[in-house]
Amino acid sequence: MNALLSIRAVEKSFGGVHALGPVDIEIGPGERLGLIGPNGSGKTTLINCITGLFRPDHGVIIFKGIDITNEPAYRRARRGLSRSFQIPCPFAGMTVLENLLVPMDYLKKDSRDEIERADEVLQSVSLASRRNDPAEALSQLELRKLELARALVAEPDILIADEAMAGLSEAEIDDILSLLFRLNQAGVTVVMIEHIMHAVMSFSERVICLQTGMIIAEGAPSEVAGNAAVQKVYFGE
Ligand code: ADP
Ligand code: MG
């Protein structure tokens, strides 16, 4: 496999807390990868290291053959590495459209009209009708979609969605799932970090389970779901 993203021996500590690693993960172009693990197992820390919010203490991150380990987050985003945040924090006092234009200002990807591109993204997440509404008027589902839209204006090669379905109803989960499937069919590699087991298992081609910062299982969804160590973490002895 010619990896799109390689995470090699990445480790991160916070003071005395060893939050992550060492972990090695190779992600192929077009893949749908699920990342699971209990609270505090290091999922968000891993994403923060990949996207440049944190600098890993050790290890290397290679994206499209380029060592990005020490690049700032905005440069990684310009290269096509995008993430959505676990807790949506839209800019209050701004409309839905304006919430997309702010990150685009940092991207400076091409000369295409930014408003046109933002409108396309709003269409693709079914938020076009909310374009001129204040972000604080959105429902939970719409906030989740806006959070994804903010990641998508970068026209990413890889989207890392950190718990994009938390707190949603079954029908709303299906809505986000089909959105992520559509993106993947359009060629975007998707990493789904998720606690909602049936969602992550149905979406992913491969699943990785973290516990206390280490990979304890990796494989097809059915293999990982049936793995004894994973079952112990989720269901006890
Ligand atoms: P997950 O996303 O799997 O719930 P996290 O990556 O958020 O796990 O957390 C992994 C560990 O790192 C936890 O022990 C958490 O308390 C710690 N941690 C995460 N971020 C920070 C931070 N910014 N400062 C200190 N400790 C942190
Ligand atoms: Mg997390």
Coordinates of C-alpha atoms and ligand atoms in Angstrom, one line a residue:
M1 CA 0.0 0.0 0.0
N2 CA 1.2 3.4 -0.9
A3 CA 0.2 5.3 2.2
L4 CA -1.5 8.7 2.1
L5 CA -0.7 9.3 5.7
S6 CA 1.9 7.5 7.8
I7 CA 2.1 7.8 11.6
R8 CA 5.4 6.3 12.8
A9 CA 6.3 5.8 16.4
V10 CA 4.3 8.8 17.5
E11 CA 4.3 9.6 21.3
K12 CA 2.8 12.4 23.4
S13 CA 2.9 13.1 27.1
F14 CA 1.3 15.9 29.1
G15 CA 3.5 16.5 32.2
G16 CA 3.5 13.1 33.9
V17 CA 0.6 11.7 31.8
H18 CA 1.7 9.5 29.0
A19 CA -1.3 10.1 26.7
L20 CA -0.2 8.4 23.5
G21 CA 2.1 5.8 22.0
P22 CA 4.3 4.8 20.5
V23 CA 1.7 4.2 17.7
D24 CA 2.3 3.3 14.0
I25 CA -0.6 3.7 11.6
E26 CA -0.6 3.7 7.8
I27 CA -3.7 5.1 6.1
G28 CA -4.3 4.4 2.4
P29 CA -5.8 6.7 -0.2
G30 CA -9.6 6.4 -0.2
E31 CA -9.7 4.3 2.9
R32 CA -12.5 4.4 5.5
L33 CA -10.8 3.9 8.9
G34 CA -12.5 3.7 12.2
L35 CA -10.7 4.7 15.4
I36 CA -12.3 3.5 18.7
G37 CA -11.3 3.3 22.3
P38 CA -12.6 4.3 25.7
N39 CA -12.5 7.9 27.0
G40 CA -9.0 9.0 27.7
S41 CA -7.4 6.4 25.4
G42 CA -5.6 9.0 23.3
K43 CA -7.8 9.3 20.2
T44 CA -8.1 13.1 20.2
T45 CA -4.4 13.4 21.2
L46 CA -3.5 11.3 18.2
I47 CA -5.6 13.6 15.9
N48 CA -4.1 16.7 17.5
C49 CA -0.6 15.4 16.7
I50 CA -1.7 14.5 13.1
T51 CA -3.3 17.8 12.4
G52 CA -0.7 20.0 14.1
L53 CA -2.5 21.2 17.2
F54 CA 0.2 19.3 19.3
R55 CA 3.7 18.6 18.4
P56 CA 4.5 14.9 19.2
D57 CA 7.3 14.2 21.7
H58 CA 8.7 11.5 19.4
G59 CA 7.9 10.0 16.0
V60 CA 7.2 11.2 12.5
I61 CA 4.1 12.0 10.5
I62 CA 4.3 11.7 6.7
F63 CA 1.5 13.0 4.5
K64 CA 1.7 12.5 0.7
G65 CA 5.3 11.6 1.1
I66 CA 6.2 14.8 2.9
D67 CA 7.4 15.0 6.5
I68 CA 4.8 17.3 8.2
T69 CA 5.7 16.5 11.8
N70 CA 6.8 20.0 12.6
E71 CA 4.5 22.0 10.3
P72 CA 1.9 24.3 11.7
A73 CA -1.7 23.3 11.4
Y74 CA -2.7 25.7 8.7
R75 CA 0.1 24.4 6.3
R76 CA -1.2 20.8 6.9
A77 CA -4.7 22.0 6.1
R78 CA -3.5 23.6 2.9
R79 CA -1.9 20.3 1.9
G80 CA -5.3 18.6 2.3
L81 CA -5.4 17.4 5.8
S82 CA -8.6 18.4 7.6
R83 CA -10.4 17.6 10.8
S84 CA -13.6 18.4 12.6
F85 CA -13.7 19.0 16.3
Q86 CA -15.4 16.8 18.9
I87 CA -17.2 19.8 20.3
P88 CA -18.6 22.1 17.6
C89 CA -17.7 25.8 18.5
P90 CA -19.1 27.9 15.7
F91 CA -18.2 31.6 15.7
A92 CA -21.2 33.2 17.5
G93 CA -22.6 36.3 16.0
M94 CA -21.8 35.1 12.5
T95 CA -24.0 33.5 9.9
V96 CA -23.5 29.9 8.7
L97 CA -21.8 31.2 5.5
E98 CA -19.5 33.5 7.4
N99 CA -18.5 30.6 9.6
L100 CA -17.1 28.9 6.5
L101 CA -15.4 32.1 5.1
V102 CA -13.3 32.5 8.3
P103 CA -11.3 29.3 7.9
M104 CA -11.1 29.8 4.1
D105 CA -9.2 33.0 4.7
Y106 CA -6.4 31.0 6.2
L107 CA -6.4 28.4 3.4
K108 CA -5.8 30.6 0.4
K109 CA -6.1 27.4 -1.7
D110 CA -6.8 28.8 -5.1
S111 CA -8.3 31.8 -6.8
R112 CA -11.8 30.3 -7.1
D113 CA -14.4 32.5 -5.6
E114 CA -14.6 31.6 -1.9
I115 CA -18.3 32.3 -1.6
E116 CA -19.0 30.0 -4.5
R117 CA -16.9 27.2 -2.9
A118 CA -18.6 27.8 0.5
D119 CA -22.0 27.5 -1.1
E120 CA -21.1 24.3 -2.8
V121 CA -20.0 22.9 0.6
L122 CA -23.2 24.0 2.2
Q123 CA -25.2 22.2 -0.5
S124 CA -23.1 19.1 0.0
V125 CA -24.0 18.9 3.7
S126 CA -27.6 20.1 3.1
L127 CA -27.2 23.4 5.0
A128 CA -27.9 25.7 2.0
S129 CA -31.2 26.8 3.4
R130 CA -29.5 27.9 6.6
R131 CA -26.8 29.9 4.8
N132 CA -27.8 33.3 6.2
D133 CA -29.0 32.3 9.6
P134 CA -26.9 32.9 12.7
A135 CA -24.9 29.9 13.7
E136 CA -26.4 29.9 17.2
A137 CA -29.9 29.2 15.7
L138 CA -28.8 25.7 14.4
S139 CA -30.0 22.4 15.8
Q140 CA -27.6 19.9 17.1
L141 CA -27.5 18.0 13.8
E142 CA -27.0 21.2 11.8
L143 CA -24.2 22.2 14.2
R144 CA -22.5 18.9 13.4
K145 CA -22.9 19.5 9.7
L146 CA -21.5 23.0 10.0
E147 CA -18.5 21.5 11.9
L148 CA -18.0 19.1 9.0
A149 CA -18.5 21.9 6.4
R150 CA -15.8 24.0 8.1
A151 CA -13.4 21.1 7.5
L152 CA -14.6 20.5 4.0
V153 CA -14.0 24.0 2.6
A154 CA -10.3 23.0 2.6
E155 CA -11.2 20.5 -0.1
P156 CA -9.3 17.9 1.9
D157 CA -7.8 14.6 0.7
I158 CA -8.4 13.2 4.2
L159 CA -11.1 14.2 6.7
I160 CA -10.7 13.2 10.3
A161 CA -14.1 13.4 12.1
D162 CA -13.8 13.4 15.8
E163 CA -17.1 12.1 17.3
A164 CA -19.2 13.8 14.6
M165 CA -22.3 11.9 15.8
A166 CA -22.2 12.3 19.5
G167 CA -25.6 13.2 21.0
L168 CA -27.6 12.6 17.8
S169 CA -30.7 10.4 17.3
E170 CA -30.6 7.3 15.2
A171 CA -32.0 9.0 12.1
E172 CA -29.5 11.9 12.5
I173 CA -26.7 9.4 12.8
D174 CA -27.8 7.9 9.5
D175 CA -27.8 11.3 8.0
I176 CA -24.2 12.0 9.0
L177 CA -23.2 8.5 8.0
S178 CA -24.5 8.9 4.5
L179 CA -22.8 12.3 4.2
L180 CA -19.5 10.7 5.1
F181 CA -20.1 7.8 2.7
R182 CA -20.8 10.3 -0.1
L183 CA -17.6 12.1 0.7
N184 CA -15.6 8.9 0.6
Q185 CA -17.2 7.9 -2.7
A186 CA -16.1 11.3 -4.0
G187 CA -12.5 10.2 -3.1
V188 CA -12.0 11.6 0.3
T189 CA -10.2 9.4 2.8
V190 CA -12.2 9.4 6.0
V191 CA -11.0 8.6 9.6
M192 CA -14.0 8.2 11.9
I193 CA -13.4 8.5 15.6
E194 CA -16.6 7.3 17.2
H195 CA -18.2 5.8 20.3
I196 CA -21.3 4.8 18.5
M197 CA -20.3 1.2 17.7
H198 CA -22.8 0.2 15.0
A199 CA -22.0 3.4 13.1
V200 CA -18.3 3.0 13.1
M201 CA -18.5 -0.7 12.4
S202 CA -20.8 -0.3 9.5
F203 CA -18.8 2.6 8.0
S204 CA -15.2 1.4 8.4
E205 CA -13.3 -1.0 6.2
R206 CA -10.7 -1.2 9.0
V207 CA -10.9 -0.4 12.7
I208 CA -8.2 0.4 15.2
C209 CA -8.8 0.3 18.9
L210 CA -6.7 2.3 21.3
Q211 CA -6.4 1.8 25.0
T212 CA -4.2 4.0 27.3
G213 CA -2.5 5.4 24.2
M214 CA -1.6 2.0 22.6
I215 CA -3.2 0.1 19.8
I216 CA -4.7 -3.1 21.2
A217 CA -6.5 -4.3 18.1
E218 CA -6.6 -3.6 14.4
G219 CA -8.4 -5.3 11.5
A220 CA -11.8 -5.7 9.8
P221 CA -14.7 -4.4 11.9
S222 CA -16.0 -8.0 12.7
E223 CA -12.5 -9.1 13.8
V224 CA -12.0 -6.0 16.1
A225 CA -15.6 -6.3 17.5
G226 CA -14.9 -10.0 18.4
N227 CA -11.4 -9.3 19.8
A228 CA -11.1 -10.4 23.5
A229 CA -9.0 -7.4 24.5
V230 CA -11.5 -5.0 22.9
Q231 CA -14.5 -6.7 24.5
K232 CA -12.8 -6.5 27.9
V233 CA -12.3 -2.8 27.5
Y234 CA -15.9 -2.1 26.5
F235 CA -17.8 -4.7 28.4
G236 CA -15.5 -5.7 31.3
E237 CA -14.5 -9.3 32.1
Ligands
ADP1 P1 -9.8 10.4 24.0 O1 -10.0 11.3 22.9 O2 -9.5 9.0 23.5 O3 -10.9 10.4 25.0 P2 -7.6 12.1 24.8 O4 -6.7 12.1 23.7 O5 -8.5 13.3 24.9 O6 -8.5 10.8 24.8 O7 -6.9 12.0 26.2 C1 -5.8 11.0 26.4 C2 -5.1 11.3 27.7 O8 -4.4 12.5 27.6 C3 -6.1 11.5 28.9 O9 -5.5 11.0 30.1 C4 -6.2 13.0 29.0 O10 -6.6 13.4 30.3 C5 -4.8 13.5 28.6 N1 -4.9 14.8 27.9 C6 -5.4 15.0 26.6 N2 -5.2 16.3 26.3 C7 -4.5 16.9 27.3 C8 -4.0 18.2 27.5 N3 -4.2 19.2 26.6 N4 -3.4 18.5 28.7 C9 -3.2 17.5 29.6 N5 -3.7 16.2 29.4 C10 -4.3 15.9 28.3
MG2 MG -11.6 12.6 22.3

